[in-house]
Amino acid sequence: AQSVSQHNHHVILSEAASLELGCNYSYGGTVNLFWYVQYPGQHLQLLLKYFSGDPLVKGIKGFEAEFIESKCSFNLRKPSVQWSDTAEYFCAVKDTDKLIFGTGTRLQVFP
Amino acid sequence: EAQVTQNPRYLITVTGKKLTVTCSQNMNHEYMSWYRQDPGLGLRQIYYSMNVEVTDKGDVPEGYKVSRKEKRNFPLILESPSPNQTSLYFCASSLDTSSYQETQYFGPGTRLLVL
């Protein structure tokens, strides 16, 4: 069955630290991958997406993700986090008529 | 402004009392969907609709109904709510799902508590 795994459930960082959030997927078809962010009290917003081509995808707010097919991974990275990056981050894979989401990673950034 | 709206944003109800959560989008999107978000489980799809009068079950449809009489609206109906339906609900829409590049746009969420 198709699935998405996010192994980091809760990450705590200081400002300026580097971030990498793991995402692994299991999917049999053409892979379309997404990272969504949910700031406290807000709805989900798209950070970035991968469909084809360059496996290194750049998104908004300085985030990027790398699609590594051999590892079935799509990890999210940011070289220097800010307090405003405190949020919950969801990885998702598109499956025909829906998105399959991971369980999310809560990121807390302290000044 | 292009957006997906949901009402109400917060709702407290009692077991068995029918309720409806509305969802509306102003982007002329064909595809609409409902998800519920629960701690440790992420978002799970309840129902989706490919177009007017076309709806289908998602992963967790039990206890829910939907309808799609107009393109812009996709209400979620709980005929007899139970405490296990206490959750945060999100409506989403996209232009269609035939293009794999299509992005889903999410509403602000409805937090439901069933006592």
XYZ file of C-alpha atoms in Angstrom:
226
model
C 0.000 0.000 0.000
C 1.124 3.519 -0.679
C 2.470 5.291 2.353
C 4.581 8.168 3.553
C 6.795 8.024 6.633
C 8.121 10.947 8.593
C 10.377 9.601 11.302
C 11.062 12.904 13.039
C 7.963 13.616 15.076
C 9.281 16.595 16.998
C 12.367 18.642 16.229
C 13.701 21.449 18.401
C 16.327 23.825 17.054
C 17.894 27.144 17.842
C 17.744 29.961 15.330
C 20.416 29.741 12.607
C 20.722 25.972 12.969
C 20.408 23.854 9.860
C 17.313 21.738 9.321
C 16.707 18.426 7.659
C 13.356 16.647 7.983
C 13.120 13.109 6.725
C 10.442 11.773 4.384
C 10.310 8.305 2.895
C 7.593 7.046 0.626
C 6.313 3.788 -0.709
C 4.555 4.168 -4.029
C 4.406 2.047 -7.144
C 3.644 4.596 -9.820
C 5.035 7.886 -11.071
C 6.038 9.811 -8.009
C 4.775 13.305 -7.329
C 5.891 14.618 -3.953
C 4.981 17.603 -1.845
C 5.920 19.349 1.355
C 3.209 21.351 3.071
C 3.609 23.581 6.118
C 1.012 24.405 8.754
C 1.808 27.425 10.912
C 0.122 27.546 14.326
C -3.605 28.047 13.895
C -3.412 28.230 10.126
C -4.232 26.026 7.184
C -1.805 23.985 5.144
C 0.293 25.830 2.606
C 2.436 24.383 -0.133
C 6.182 24.727 0.464
C 7.422 22.920 -2.618
C 6.654 20.065 -4.973
C 8.486 17.616 -7.208
C 7.112 16.169 -10.437
C 10.056 15.481 -12.696
C 13.401 16.846 -13.806
C 15.931 18.303 -11.400
C 15.720 16.241 -8.197
C 16.690 19.269 -6.119
C 13.579 21.363 -5.701
C 13.563 24.861 -4.294
C 10.506 26.205 -2.545
C 9.375 29.270 -0.685
C 11.060 30.800 2.349
C 14.456 29.278 1.610
C 13.354 25.647 1.829
C 14.526 22.975 -0.556
C 14.066 19.232 -0.905
C 15.960 16.518 -2.706
C 14.288 13.581 -4.409
C 16.484 10.487 -4.153
C 14.744 7.693 -6.004
C 17.144 4.978 -4.879
C 16.324 5.748 -1.268
C 12.638 6.578 -1.831
C 13.277 9.793 0.041
C 12.295 13.423 -0.271
C 13.954 15.171 2.661
C 13.270 18.816 3.398
C 16.197 21.117 4.169
C 16.894 24.669 5.179
C 20.421 25.917 5.901
C 19.451 28.387 8.626
C 16.085 28.304 10.394
C 14.272 31.255 11.891
C 11.863 31.498 14.798
C 9.094 32.064 12.235
C 9.689 28.568 10.830
C 8.043 27.096 13.916
C 5.266 24.993 12.413
C 4.194 21.493 11.524
C 5.554 20.070 8.286
C 3.847 17.399 6.225
C 5.286 15.344 3.412
C 2.798 13.950 0.896
C 2.717 11.809 -2.218
C 0.032 12.130 -4.856
C -1.990 8.974 -5.469
C -4.386 9.358 -8.414
C -7.243 11.267 -6.754
C -5.798 12.156 -3.387
C -2.760 13.098 -1.403
C -1.305 10.599 1.043
C 0.176 12.480 3.962
C 2.809 11.554 6.466
C 2.059 12.001 10.151
C 3.863 15.331 10.261
C 6.902 16.761 12.024
C 6.505 19.491 14.577
C 9.376 21.959 14.408
C 10.066 24.351 17.251
C 12.680 27.042 16.749
C 13.918 28.963 19.763
C 15.505 32.421 19.517
C -8.793 36.701 -3.565
C -8.582 33.027 -4.489
C -9.471 30.968 -1.474
C -11.189 28.019 0.120
C -13.536 28.948 2.960
C -15.020 26.760 5.641
C -17.753 27.380 8.168
C -17.942 27.173 11.048
C -14.329 27.385 12.169
C -15.123 25.956 15.597
C -18.017 23.767 16.626
C -18.999 22.018 19.830
C -21.900 19.608 19.598
C -23.381 16.561 21.309
C -23.528 12.981 20.184
C -26.244 12.329 17.621
C -27.028 15.912 16.671
C -26.734 16.269 12.910
C -24.354 18.923 11.671
C -23.007 20.291 8.405
C -19.661 21.921 7.745
C -19.672 24.034 4.618
C -16.825 24.407 2.166
C -16.697 26.827 -0.720
C -14.036 27.715 -3.283
C -13.961 30.623 -5.708
C -11.349 29.274 -8.125
C -13.684 27.273 -10.383
C -11.896 24.101 -9.305
C -13.324 20.786 -10.382
C -11.768 18.700 -7.622
C -12.672 19.072 -3.953
C -11.830 16.939 -0.970
C -12.297 16.613 2.780
C -9.564 15.537 5.192
C -9.458 15.059 8.914
C -6.327 15.722 10.919
C -5.634 13.839 14.114
C -2.507 13.913 16.292
C -0.013 11.263 15.252
C -2.075 10.279 12.215
C -1.531 13.215 9.883
C -4.274 14.023 7.395
C -6.581 11.337 6.115
C -9.003 11.760 3.245
C -12.703 11.360 4.038
C -14.430 11.980 0.702
C -13.595 13.632 -2.555
C -15.393 14.922 -5.616
C -14.083 15.044 -9.148
C -16.874 17.322 -10.351
C -20.524 18.228 -9.818
C -22.607 15.209 -8.807
C -19.483 13.003 -8.698
C -18.320 11.958 -5.227
C -16.299 9.046 -3.915
C -15.064 7.633 -0.639
C -11.618 8.331 0.677
C -9.789 6.391 3.362
C -12.066 7.141 6.330
C -15.632 7.750 5.036
C -17.580 6.019 7.823
C -19.990 8.358 9.577
C -19.775 11.087 6.955
C -21.746 12.150 3.909
C -21.023 14.730 1.234
C -22.797 16.286 -1.697
C -21.676 18.280 -4.727
C -24.672 20.015 -6.249
C -22.679 23.046 -7.329
C -19.112 23.315 -8.470
C -18.079 25.768 -5.759
C -19.596 24.014 -2.717
C -18.772 20.704 -1.060
C -20.467 20.366 2.344
C -19.505 17.674 4.832
C -22.436 16.173 6.717
C -22.307 14.244 9.977
C -25.743 12.663 10.320
C -25.153 11.346 13.847
C -21.838 12.614 15.213
C -19.916 10.533 17.716
C -17.009 11.472 19.994
C -14.516 9.672 17.717
C -15.300 12.284 15.077
C -13.776 14.977 17.246
C -11.055 16.268 14.974
C -9.733 19.087 12.833
C -11.289 19.062 9.374
C -9.836 20.548 6.222
C -11.465 21.103 2.878
C -9.216 21.299 -0.181
C -9.654 21.977 -3.866
C -7.627 21.804 -7.046
C -8.259 22.509 -10.696
C -8.405 18.812 -11.479
C -6.380 15.685 -10.786
C -5.594 14.718 -14.354
C -2.444 16.805 -14.247
C 0.088 15.508 -11.778
C 1.385 19.012 -11.372
C -1.825 20.155 -9.805
C -1.599 21.574 -6.294
C -4.335 21.322 -3.705
C -5.404 24.463 -1.877
C -6.603 24.071 1.678
C -9.237 25.865 3.701
C -8.566 27.268 7.196
C -9.905 24.223 9.007
C -12.892 23.453 11.251
C -12.219 22.245 14.758
C -15.035 19.954 15.883
C -15.651 18.663 19.396
C -18.341 16.041 19.881
C -19.380 15.535 23.502
